[in-house]
Coordinates of C-alpha atoms and ligand atoms in Angstrom, one line a residue:
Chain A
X1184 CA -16.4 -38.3 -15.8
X1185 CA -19.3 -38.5 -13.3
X1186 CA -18.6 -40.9 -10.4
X1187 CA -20.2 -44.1 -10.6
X1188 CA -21.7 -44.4 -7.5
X1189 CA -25.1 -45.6 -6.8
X1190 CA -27.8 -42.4 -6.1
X1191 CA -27.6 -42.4 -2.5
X1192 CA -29.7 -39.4 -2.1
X1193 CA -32.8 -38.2 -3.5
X1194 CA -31.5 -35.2 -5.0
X1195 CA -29.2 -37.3 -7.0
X1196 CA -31.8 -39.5 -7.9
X1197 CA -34.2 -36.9 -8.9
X1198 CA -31.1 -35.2 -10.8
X1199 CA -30.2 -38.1 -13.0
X1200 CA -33.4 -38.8 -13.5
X1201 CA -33.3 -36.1 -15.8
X1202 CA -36.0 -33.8 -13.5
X1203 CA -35.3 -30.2 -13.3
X1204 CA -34.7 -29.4 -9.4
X1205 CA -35.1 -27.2 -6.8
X1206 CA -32.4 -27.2 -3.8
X1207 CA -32.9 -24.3 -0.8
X1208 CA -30.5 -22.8 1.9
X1209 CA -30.9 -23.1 5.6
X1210 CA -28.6 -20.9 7.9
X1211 CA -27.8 -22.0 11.4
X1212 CA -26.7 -18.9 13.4
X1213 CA -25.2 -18.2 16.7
X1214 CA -28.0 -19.8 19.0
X1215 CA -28.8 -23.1 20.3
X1216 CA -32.2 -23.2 19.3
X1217 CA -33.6 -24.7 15.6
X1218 CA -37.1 -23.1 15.5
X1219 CA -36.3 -20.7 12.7
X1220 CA -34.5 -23.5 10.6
X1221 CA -37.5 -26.0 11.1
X1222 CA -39.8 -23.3 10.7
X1223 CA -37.7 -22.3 7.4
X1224 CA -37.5 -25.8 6.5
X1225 CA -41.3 -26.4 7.0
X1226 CA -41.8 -23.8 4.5
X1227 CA -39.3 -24.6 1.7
X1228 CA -40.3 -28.2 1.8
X1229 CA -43.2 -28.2 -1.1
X1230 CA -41.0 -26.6 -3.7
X1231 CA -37.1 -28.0 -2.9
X1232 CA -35.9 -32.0 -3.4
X1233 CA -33.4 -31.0 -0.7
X1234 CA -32.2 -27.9 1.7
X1235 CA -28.8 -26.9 2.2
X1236 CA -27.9 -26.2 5.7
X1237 CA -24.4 -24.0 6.2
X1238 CA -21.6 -24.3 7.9
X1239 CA -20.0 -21.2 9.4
X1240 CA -20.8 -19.0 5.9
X1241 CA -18.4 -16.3 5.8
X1242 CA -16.3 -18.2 8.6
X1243 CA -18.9 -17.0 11.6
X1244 CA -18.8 -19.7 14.5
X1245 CA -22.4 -21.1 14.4
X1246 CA -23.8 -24.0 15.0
X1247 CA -22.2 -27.0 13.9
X1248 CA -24.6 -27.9 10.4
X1249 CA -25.0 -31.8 11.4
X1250 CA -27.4 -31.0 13.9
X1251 CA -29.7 -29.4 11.9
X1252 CA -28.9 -31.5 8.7
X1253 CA -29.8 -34.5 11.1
X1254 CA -33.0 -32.8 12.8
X1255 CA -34.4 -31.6 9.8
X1256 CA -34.3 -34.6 8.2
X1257 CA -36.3 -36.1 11.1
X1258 CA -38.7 -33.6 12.2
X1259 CA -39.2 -32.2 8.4
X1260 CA -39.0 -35.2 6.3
X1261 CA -36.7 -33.0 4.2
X1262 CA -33.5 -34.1 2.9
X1263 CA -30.5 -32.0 3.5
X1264 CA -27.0 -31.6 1.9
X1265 CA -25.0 -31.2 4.7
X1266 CA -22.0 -28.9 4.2
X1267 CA -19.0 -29.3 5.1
X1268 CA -15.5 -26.8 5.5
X1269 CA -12.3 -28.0 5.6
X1270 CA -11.5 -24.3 7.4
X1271 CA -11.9 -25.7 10.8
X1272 CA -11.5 -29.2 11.0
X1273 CA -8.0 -31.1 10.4
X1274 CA -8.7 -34.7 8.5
X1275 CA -9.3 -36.6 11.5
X1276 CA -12.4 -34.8 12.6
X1277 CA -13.7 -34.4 8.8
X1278 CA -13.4 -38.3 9.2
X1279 CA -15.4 -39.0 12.7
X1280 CA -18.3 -35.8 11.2
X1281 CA -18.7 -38.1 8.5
X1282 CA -19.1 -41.1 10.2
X1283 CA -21.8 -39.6 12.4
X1284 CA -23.4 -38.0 9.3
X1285 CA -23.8 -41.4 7.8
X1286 CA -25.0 -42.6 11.3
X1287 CA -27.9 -39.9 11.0
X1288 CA -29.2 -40.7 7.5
X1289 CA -27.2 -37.8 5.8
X1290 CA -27.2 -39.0 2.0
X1291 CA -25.4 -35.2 0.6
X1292 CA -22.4 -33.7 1.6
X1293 CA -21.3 -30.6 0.0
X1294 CA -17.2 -30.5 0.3
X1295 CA -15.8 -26.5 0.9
X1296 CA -13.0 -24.7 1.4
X1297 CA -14.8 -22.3 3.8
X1298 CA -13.8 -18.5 3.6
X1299 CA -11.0 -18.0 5.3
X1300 CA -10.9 -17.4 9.1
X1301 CA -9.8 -13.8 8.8
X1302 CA -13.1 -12.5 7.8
X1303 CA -14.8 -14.0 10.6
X1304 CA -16.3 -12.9 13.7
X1305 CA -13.5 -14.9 16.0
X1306 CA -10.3 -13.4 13.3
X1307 CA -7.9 -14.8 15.6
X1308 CA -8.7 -18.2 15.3
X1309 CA -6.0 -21.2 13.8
X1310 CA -7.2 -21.9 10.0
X1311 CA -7.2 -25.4 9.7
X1312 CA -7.0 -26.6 5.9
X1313 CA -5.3 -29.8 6.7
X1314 CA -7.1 -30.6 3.2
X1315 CA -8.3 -28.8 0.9
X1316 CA -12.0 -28.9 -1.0
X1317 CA -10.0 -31.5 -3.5
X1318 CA -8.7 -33.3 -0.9
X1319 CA -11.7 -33.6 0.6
X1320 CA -13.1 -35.3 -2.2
X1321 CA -10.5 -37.5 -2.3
X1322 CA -11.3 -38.6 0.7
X1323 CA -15.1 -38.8 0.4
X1324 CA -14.9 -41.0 -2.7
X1325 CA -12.4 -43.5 0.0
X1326 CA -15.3 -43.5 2.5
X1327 CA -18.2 -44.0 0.1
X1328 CA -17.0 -45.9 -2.7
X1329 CA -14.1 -48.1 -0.7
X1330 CA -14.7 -48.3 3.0
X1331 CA -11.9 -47.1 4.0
X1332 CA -10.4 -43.7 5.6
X1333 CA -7.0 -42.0 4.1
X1334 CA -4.7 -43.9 5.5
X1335 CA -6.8 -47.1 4.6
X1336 CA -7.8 -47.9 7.5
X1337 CA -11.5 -49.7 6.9
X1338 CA -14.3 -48.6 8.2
X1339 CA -17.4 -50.7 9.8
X1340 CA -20.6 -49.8 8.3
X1341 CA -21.4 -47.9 5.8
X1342 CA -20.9 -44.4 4.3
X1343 CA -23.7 -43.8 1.5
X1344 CA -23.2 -40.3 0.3
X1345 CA -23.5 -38.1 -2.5
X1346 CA -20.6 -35.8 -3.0
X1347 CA -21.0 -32.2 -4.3
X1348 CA -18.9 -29.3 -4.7
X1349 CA -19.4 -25.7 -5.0
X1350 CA -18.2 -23.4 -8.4
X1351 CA -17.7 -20.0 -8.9
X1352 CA -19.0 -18.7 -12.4
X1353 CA -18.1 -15.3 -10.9
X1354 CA -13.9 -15.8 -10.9
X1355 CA -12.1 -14.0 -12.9
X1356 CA -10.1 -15.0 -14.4
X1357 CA -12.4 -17.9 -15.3
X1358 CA -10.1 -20.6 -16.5
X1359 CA -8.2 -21.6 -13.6
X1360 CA -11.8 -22.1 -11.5
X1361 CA -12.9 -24.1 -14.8
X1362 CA -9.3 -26.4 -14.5
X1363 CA -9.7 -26.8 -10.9
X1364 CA -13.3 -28.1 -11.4
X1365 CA -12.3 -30.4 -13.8
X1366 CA -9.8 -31.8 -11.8
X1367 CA -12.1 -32.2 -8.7
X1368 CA -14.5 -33.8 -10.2
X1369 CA -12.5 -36.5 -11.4
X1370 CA -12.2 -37.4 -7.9
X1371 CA -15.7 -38.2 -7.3
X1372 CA -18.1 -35.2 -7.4
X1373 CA -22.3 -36.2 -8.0
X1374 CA -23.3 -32.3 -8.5
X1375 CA -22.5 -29.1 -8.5
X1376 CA -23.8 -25.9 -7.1
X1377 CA -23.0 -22.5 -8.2
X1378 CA -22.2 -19.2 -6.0
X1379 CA -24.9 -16.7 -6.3
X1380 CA -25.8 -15.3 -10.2
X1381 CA -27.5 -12.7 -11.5
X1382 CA -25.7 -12.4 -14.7
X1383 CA -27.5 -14.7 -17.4
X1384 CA -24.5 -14.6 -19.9
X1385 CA -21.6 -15.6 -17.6
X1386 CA -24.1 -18.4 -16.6
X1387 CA -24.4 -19.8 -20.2
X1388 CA -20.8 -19.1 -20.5
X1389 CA -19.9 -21.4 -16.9
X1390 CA -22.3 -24.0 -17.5
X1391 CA -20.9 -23.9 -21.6
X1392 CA -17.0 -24.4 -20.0
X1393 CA -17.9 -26.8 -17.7
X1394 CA -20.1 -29.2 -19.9
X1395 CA -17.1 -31.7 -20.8
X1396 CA -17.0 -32.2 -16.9
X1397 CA -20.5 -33.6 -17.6
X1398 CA -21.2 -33.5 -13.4
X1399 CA -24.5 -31.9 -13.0
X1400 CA -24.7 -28.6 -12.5
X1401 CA -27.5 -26.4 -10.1
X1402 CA -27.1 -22.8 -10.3
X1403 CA -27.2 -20.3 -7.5
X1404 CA -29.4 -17.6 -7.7
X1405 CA -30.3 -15.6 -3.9
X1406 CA -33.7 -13.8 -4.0
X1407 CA -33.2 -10.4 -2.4
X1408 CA -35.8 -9.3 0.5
X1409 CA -35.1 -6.4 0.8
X1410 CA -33.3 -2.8 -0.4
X1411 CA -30.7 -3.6 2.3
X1412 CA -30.3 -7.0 1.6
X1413 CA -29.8 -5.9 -2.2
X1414 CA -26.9 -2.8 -1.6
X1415 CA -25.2 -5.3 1.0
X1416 CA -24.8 -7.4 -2.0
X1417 CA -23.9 -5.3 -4.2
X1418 CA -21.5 -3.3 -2.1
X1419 CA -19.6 -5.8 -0.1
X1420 CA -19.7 -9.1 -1.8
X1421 CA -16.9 -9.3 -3.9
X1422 CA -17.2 -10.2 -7.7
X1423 CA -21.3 -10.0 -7.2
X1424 CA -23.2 -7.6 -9.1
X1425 CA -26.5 -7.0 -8.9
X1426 CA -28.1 -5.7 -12.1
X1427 CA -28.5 -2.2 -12.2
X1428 CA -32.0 -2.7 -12.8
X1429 CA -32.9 -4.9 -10.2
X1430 CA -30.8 -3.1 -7.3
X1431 CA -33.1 0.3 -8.9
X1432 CA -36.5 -1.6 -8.7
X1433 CA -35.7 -3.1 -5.0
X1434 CA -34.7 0.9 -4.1
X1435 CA -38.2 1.9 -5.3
X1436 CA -39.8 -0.2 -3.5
X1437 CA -38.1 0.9 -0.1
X1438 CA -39.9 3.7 0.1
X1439 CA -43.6 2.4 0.6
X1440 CA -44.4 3.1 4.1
X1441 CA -47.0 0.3 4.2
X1442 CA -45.3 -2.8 5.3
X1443 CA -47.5 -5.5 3.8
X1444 CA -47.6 -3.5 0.6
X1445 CA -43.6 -2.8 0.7
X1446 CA -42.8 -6.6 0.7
X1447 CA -46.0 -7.7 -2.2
X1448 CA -43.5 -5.3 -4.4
X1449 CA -40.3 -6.5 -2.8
X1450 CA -41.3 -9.8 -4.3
X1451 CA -42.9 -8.8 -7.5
X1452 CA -39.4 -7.0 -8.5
X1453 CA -38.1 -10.3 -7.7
X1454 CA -40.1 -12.4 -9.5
X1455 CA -39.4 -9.8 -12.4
X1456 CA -36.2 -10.6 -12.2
X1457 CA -35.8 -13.9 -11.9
X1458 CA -38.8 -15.3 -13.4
X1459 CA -37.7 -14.9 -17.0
X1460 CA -33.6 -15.8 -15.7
X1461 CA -35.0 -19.2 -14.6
X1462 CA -36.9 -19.8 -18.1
X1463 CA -34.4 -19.0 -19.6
X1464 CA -31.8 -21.6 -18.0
X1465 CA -34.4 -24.0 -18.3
X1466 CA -34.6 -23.1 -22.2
X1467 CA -31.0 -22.3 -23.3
X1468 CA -29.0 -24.3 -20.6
X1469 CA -28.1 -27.8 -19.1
X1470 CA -28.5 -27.0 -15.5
X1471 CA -29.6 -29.6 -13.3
X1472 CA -31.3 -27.3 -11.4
X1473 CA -31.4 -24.2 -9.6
X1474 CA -30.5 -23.7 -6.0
X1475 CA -32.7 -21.1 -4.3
X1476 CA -31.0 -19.1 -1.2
X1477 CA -33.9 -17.6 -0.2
X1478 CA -32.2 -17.7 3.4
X1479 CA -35.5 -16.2 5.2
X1480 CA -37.4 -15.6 2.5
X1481 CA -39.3 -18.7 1.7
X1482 CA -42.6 -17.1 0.9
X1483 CA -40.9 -16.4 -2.3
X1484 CA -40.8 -19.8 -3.1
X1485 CA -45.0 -20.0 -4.4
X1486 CA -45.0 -17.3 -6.7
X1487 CA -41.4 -17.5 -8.1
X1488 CA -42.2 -21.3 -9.5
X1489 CA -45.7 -21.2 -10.1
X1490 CA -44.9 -20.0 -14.2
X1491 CA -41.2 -21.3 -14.0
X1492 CA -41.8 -24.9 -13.0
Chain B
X1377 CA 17.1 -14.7 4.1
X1378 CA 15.2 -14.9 7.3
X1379 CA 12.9 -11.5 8.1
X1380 CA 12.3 -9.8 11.1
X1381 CA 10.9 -6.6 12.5
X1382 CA 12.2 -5.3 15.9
X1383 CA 10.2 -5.1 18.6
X1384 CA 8.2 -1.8 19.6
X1385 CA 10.5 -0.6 22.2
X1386 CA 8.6 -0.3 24.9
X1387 CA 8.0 -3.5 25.0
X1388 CA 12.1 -4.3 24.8
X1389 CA 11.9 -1.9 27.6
X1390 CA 9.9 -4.2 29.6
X1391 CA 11.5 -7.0 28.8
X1392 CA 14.6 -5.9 30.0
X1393 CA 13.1 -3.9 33.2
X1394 CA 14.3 -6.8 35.6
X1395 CA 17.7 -6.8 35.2
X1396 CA 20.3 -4.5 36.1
X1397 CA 23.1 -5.7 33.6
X1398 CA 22.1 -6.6 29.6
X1399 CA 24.2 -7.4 27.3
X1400 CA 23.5 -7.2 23.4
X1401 CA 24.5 -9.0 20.8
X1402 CA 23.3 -8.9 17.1
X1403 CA 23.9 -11.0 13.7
X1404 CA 26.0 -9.9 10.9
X1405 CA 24.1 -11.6 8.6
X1406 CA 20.1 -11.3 7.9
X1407 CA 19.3 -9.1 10.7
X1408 CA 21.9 -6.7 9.3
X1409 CA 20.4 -6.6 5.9
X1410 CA 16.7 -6.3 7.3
X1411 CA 18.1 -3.0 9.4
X1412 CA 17.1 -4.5 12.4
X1413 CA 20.2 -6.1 14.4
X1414 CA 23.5 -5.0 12.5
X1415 CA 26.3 -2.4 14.4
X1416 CA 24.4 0.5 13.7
X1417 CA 21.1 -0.9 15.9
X1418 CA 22.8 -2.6 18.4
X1419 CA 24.6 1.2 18.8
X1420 CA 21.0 2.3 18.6
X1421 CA 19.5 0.2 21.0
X1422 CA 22.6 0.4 23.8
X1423 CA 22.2 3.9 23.6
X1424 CA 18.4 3.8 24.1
X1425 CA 18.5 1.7 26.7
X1426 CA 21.7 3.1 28.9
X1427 CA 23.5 2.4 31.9
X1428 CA 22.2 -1.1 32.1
X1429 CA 24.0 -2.2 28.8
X1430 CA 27.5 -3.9 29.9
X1431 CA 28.7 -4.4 26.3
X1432 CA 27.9 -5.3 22.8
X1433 CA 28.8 -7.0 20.0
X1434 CA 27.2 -8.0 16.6
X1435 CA 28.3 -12.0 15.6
X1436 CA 28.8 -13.0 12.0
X1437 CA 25.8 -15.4 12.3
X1438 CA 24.5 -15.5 15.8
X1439 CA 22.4 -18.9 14.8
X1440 CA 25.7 -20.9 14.4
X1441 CA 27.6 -22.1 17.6
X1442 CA 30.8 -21.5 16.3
X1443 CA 30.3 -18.0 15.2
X1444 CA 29.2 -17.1 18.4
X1445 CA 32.0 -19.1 20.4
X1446 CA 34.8 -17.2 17.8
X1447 CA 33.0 -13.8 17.7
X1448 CA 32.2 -13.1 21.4
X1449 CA 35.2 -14.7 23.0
X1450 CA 36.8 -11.4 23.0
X1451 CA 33.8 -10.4 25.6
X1452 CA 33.7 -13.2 27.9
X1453 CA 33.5 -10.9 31.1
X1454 CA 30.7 -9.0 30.4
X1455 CA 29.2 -11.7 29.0
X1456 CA 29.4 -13.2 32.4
X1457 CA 28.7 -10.3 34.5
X1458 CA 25.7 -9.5 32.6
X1459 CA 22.0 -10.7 33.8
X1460 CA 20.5 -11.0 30.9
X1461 CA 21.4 -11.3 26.7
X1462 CA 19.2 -9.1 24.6
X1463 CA 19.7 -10.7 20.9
X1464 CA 18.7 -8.5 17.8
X1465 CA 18.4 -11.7 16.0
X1466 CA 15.9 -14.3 14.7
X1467 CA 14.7 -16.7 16.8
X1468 CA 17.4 -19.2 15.6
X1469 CA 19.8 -16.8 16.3
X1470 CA 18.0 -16.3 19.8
X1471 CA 17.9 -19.9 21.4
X1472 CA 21.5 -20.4 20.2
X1473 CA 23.0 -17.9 22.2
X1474 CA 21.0 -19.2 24.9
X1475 CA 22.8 -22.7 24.3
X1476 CA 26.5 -21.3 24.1
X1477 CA 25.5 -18.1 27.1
X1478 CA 23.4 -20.3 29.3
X1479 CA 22.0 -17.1 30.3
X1480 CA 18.5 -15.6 30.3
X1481 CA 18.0 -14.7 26.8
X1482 CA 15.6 -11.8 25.5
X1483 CA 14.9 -11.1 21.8
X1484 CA 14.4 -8.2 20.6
X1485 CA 13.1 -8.8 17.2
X1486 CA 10.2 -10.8 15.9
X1487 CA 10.9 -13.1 13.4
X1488 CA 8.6 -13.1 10.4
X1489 CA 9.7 -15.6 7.4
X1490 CA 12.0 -16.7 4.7
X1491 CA 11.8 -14.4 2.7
X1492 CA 12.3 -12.4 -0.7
X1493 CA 14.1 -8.7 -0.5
X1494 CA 13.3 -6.8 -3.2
X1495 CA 15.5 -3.9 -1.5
X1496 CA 16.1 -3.1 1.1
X1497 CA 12.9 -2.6 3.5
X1498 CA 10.6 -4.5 0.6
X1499 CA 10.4 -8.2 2.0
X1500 CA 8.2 -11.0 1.0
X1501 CA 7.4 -14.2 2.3
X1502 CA 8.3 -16.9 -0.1
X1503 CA 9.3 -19.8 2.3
X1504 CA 7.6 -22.1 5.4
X1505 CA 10.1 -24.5 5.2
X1506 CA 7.4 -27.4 4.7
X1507 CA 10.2 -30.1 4.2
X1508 CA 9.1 -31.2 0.9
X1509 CA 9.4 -28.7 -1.5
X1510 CA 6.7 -28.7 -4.9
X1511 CA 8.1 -25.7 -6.7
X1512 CA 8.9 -27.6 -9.6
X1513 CA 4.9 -28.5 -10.2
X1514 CA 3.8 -24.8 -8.9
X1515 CA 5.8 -22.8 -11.5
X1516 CA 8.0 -21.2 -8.7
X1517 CA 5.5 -20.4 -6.5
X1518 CA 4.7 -21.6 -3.3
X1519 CA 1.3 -22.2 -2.5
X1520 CA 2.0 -23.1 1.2
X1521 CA 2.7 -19.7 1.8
X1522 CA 1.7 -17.4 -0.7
X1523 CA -1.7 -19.2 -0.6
X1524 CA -3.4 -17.5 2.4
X1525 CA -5.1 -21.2 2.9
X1526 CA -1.7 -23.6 1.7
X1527 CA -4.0 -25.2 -0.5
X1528 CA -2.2 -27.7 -2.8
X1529 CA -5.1 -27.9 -5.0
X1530 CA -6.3 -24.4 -5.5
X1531 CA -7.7 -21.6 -6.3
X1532 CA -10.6 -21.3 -4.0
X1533 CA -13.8 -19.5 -4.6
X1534 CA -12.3 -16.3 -2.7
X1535 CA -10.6 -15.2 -5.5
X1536 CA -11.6 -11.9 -7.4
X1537 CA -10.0 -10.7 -10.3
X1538 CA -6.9 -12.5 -9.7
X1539 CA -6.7 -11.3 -5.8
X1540 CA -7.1 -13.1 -2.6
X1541 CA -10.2 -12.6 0.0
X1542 CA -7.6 -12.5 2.6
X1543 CA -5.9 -8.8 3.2
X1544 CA -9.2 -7.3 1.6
X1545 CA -8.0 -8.1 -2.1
X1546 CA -5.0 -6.3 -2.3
X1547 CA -2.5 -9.6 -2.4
X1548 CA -2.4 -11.9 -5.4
X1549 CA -4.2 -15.1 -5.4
X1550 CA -1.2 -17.4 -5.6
X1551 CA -2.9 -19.7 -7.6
X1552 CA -3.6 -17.4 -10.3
X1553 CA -0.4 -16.9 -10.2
X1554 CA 1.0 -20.3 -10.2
X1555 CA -2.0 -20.8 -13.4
X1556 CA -0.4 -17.7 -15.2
X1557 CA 3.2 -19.0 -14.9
X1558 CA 2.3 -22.7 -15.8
X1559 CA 0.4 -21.7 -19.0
X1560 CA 3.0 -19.5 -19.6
X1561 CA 5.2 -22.1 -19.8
X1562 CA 2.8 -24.4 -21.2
X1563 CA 3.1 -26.7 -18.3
X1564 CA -1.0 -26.5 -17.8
X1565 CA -0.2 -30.2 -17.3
X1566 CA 0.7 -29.1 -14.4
X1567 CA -1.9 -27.6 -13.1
X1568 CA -4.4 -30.2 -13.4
X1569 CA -2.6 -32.6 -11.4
X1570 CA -4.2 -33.8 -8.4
X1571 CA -2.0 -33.5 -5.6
X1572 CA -2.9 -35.7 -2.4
X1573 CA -3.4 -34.7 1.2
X1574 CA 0.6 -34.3 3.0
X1575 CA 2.2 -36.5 5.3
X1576 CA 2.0 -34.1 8.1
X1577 CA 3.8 -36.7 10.1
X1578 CA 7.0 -35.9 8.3
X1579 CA 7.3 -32.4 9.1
X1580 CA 6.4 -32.7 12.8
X1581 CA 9.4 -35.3 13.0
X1582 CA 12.1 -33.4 10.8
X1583 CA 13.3 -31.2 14.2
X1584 CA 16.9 -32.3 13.0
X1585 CA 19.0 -32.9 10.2
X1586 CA 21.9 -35.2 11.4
X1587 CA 24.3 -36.1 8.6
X1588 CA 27.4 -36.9 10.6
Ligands
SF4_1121 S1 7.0 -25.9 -1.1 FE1 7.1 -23.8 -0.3 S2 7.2 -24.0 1.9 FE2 7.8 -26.0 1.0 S3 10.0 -25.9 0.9 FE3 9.2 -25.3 -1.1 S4 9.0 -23.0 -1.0 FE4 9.3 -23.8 1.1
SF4_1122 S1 -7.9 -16.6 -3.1 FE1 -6.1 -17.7 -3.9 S2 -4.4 -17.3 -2.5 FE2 -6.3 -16.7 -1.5 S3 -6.9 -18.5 -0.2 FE3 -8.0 -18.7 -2.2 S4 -6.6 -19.9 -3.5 FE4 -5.4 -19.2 -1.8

């Protein structure tokens, strides 16, 4: 039930093309300065079709993720998917973002929920959800595909967009995620990328479930740089795992007191890992793609794809 | 029923500081079942707070005009010698005696929700009176409020083995409930349905049901 708009963007384009692709992560913070998403951006650029940029992950007030969609578009020459929460804007403003995103150029947005405002680093603000991720679809496929807003009010110009959404292969139980996908992306949905994985089966399993969606589908994996990075995962991100294995090869590494040395085996542990995870969804699955959040770790890009791609 | 929790009381304390005269009043109805405005804490709270109290009384249902007319007639004059009304009542119950009293009112409870009792002391929000009720699609359960986000269209991704990211896991995802009951009932139909973005419109301008 894929959506039969045109391929606004060239991630879509690359994706039904049938290519195998790469899309990366950018994370504005709390600053007004861009260097270290251009810089980040810069250095993603030869291995991803596009770059995600955040909007207040984990419901922390940063900076608004059209700016930096928009400028690294521009300065970079690489596309972005521009993501959007429904967490702290009511319908109204989700309308007038994405009029100014299509103003800049923006050819992805990626619709969220947003994690709720409680586990933010301003707790006490208003959570919005005026729509939800659905919803937001809903109104996304008026925009692009008829012109008009929700209440059908048309709009002048153009909005040329691809729409995707975000999954969790992780849920458990599984089944009502899997429902709720279906029904979202028979509103409109181009792609689909998944929340962090390091667990091969439960990816065969997701992208197995999903399949009579028939919506493309990247899958998420996030390169760990460092021990710290690894145990914070582990620890206090809820329904992640990392591998007992991998989590025991990044400990080992900790320990070696020379820094240049300390991150060549950082990375080889990494590439270990997800070297042979990658061939193998390109071997035994129907992903799209894989999206890489490397957030601030792009120098794993090189040797992470040289055998995989 | 409608939930509350009195206030800490030194912050009724405060409240009642400026004024010399107070009189209470508390509701016979849900306040009295939550253990937070019925005979025995209005005794509670008059003797806590002393001198000051010129009289008490606890009306049937403090949020009806009528109830309070019939119920505190028989304490007209302290009403009217008093400064200020301290109501251990929701907030309904509240700004209604401020209508019949006309006086300055105080509340001493904090009104939480509509709520379940599952005895007494174990209360549950069930109910934010949205003005368009879906429990018939939703197997019984309301996502507007037991869904920490009132998503009509859920789960989200926050969910983890069938519990919510809000209140650090501990409450149940409502829409793994409201999945559960639905297959349960083999309503899955259900489920799937898309339901559209609200007419927010509707709720800000239901302030009054007139019938008569
Ligand atoms: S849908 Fe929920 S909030 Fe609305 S009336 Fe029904 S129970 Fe109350
Ligand atoms: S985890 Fe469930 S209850 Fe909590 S916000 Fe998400 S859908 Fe709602």
């Amino acid at each position: 039930m894929v959506a039969k708009r045109p391929a606004y963007s060239n991630l879509v384009k690359e994706i039904r093309s049938g290519k195998f692709v790469l899309t990366g992560e950018l994370e504005p913070e709390k600053t007004t300065g861009l260097e270290e998403i251009l810089a980040s951006a810069r250095a993603m650029k030869p291995y991803v079709v596009a770059a995600n940029v955040t909007d207040n992950p984990l419901s922390m007030a940063f900076m608004n993720s059209l700016v930096p969609s928009y400028i690294v578009q521009r300065e970079i020459g690489l596309e972005t998917v521009y993501q959007v929460t429904v967490r702290d804007r009511n319908r109204n403003a989700l309308i007038s973002d994405i009029l100014a995103a299509a103003h800049l150029g923006i050819r992805n947005v990626l619709a969220l929920s947003g994690d709720h405002t409680v586990l933010g680093d301003n707790k006490g603000a208003m959570p919005v959800y005026d729509l939800d991720s659905a919803q937001f679809v809903y109104l996304l496929s008026k925009m692009i595909d008829e012109g008009v807003d929700l209440a059908g009010n048309e709009i002048h110009g153009k909005v040329e967009m691809n729409v995707g959404i975000a999954a969790n292969p992780n849920a458990d139980p599984l089944e009502p995620e899997v429902l709720k996908i279906g029904r979202k992306v028979g509103l409109g949905v181009d792609f689909i990328q998944t929340q962090t994985m390091f667990d091969i089966d439960l990816v065969k399993e997701f992208l197995r479930e999903i399949e009579r969606f028939n919506c493309p589908t990247l899958v998420g994996i996030f390169p760990l740089k460092s021990f710290g990075i690894a145990d914070f995962f582990d620890k206090y991100i809820p329904g992640v795992h990392v591998p007992k294995e991998l989590l025991e090869g990044m400990r080992r590494c900790k320990d070696e007191p020379d820094k240049e040395k300390r991150k060549a085996l950082y990375d080889q542990v990494n590439i270990d890992f997800f070297e042979p995870f990658i061939k193998e969804i390109r071997k035994t699955t129907k992903a799209a793609g894989i999206h890489v959040m490397a957030v601030f770790y792009e120098r794993i890009f090189e040797p992470l794809l040289r055998t995989t791609m | 029923m409608i939930i509350t929790k009195q206030k800490p009381f030194e912050k009724i304390l405060e409240m009642t500081q400026p004024y010399d005269k107070v009189f209470i009043v508390g509701c016979g109805s849900c306040a009295t079942s939550c253990q937070t405005g019925g005979e025995k804490e209005v005794a509670e709270m008059a003797g806590r707070l002393g001198e000051k109290v010129v009289g008490t009384a606890v009306v049937e249902e403090p949020c009806d005009l009528r109830l309070d007319r019939r119920d505190l007639k028989a304490h007209r004059e302290a009403l009217k010698e008093a400064d200020a009304v301290l109501v251990l009542a929701c907030g309904s119950g509240v700004q209604t005696l401020a209508d019949f009293t006309g006086k300055i009112v105080l509340p001493g409870l904090d009104t939480c929700f509509i709520g379940e009792t599952e005895r007494l002391g174990r209360f549950y929000d069930r109910c934010r009176a949205c003005g368009d009720c879906i429990l018939d699609e939703t197997g019984g359960i309301c996502p507007i409020t037991r869904c920490a986000k009132a998503l009509l269209n859920g789960p989200c991704g926050g969910q983890v083995e069938g519990k919510c990211e809000v209140g650090e896991y501990k409450n149940d995802c409502a829409w793994v409930l409201i999945w559960k009951k639905l297959k349960e009932q083999d309503r899955l139909d259900l489920f799937m349905k898309f339901r559209p973005p609200r007419d927010h419109s509707k709720k800000v301008l239901l302030t009054e049901v007139i019938l008569r």
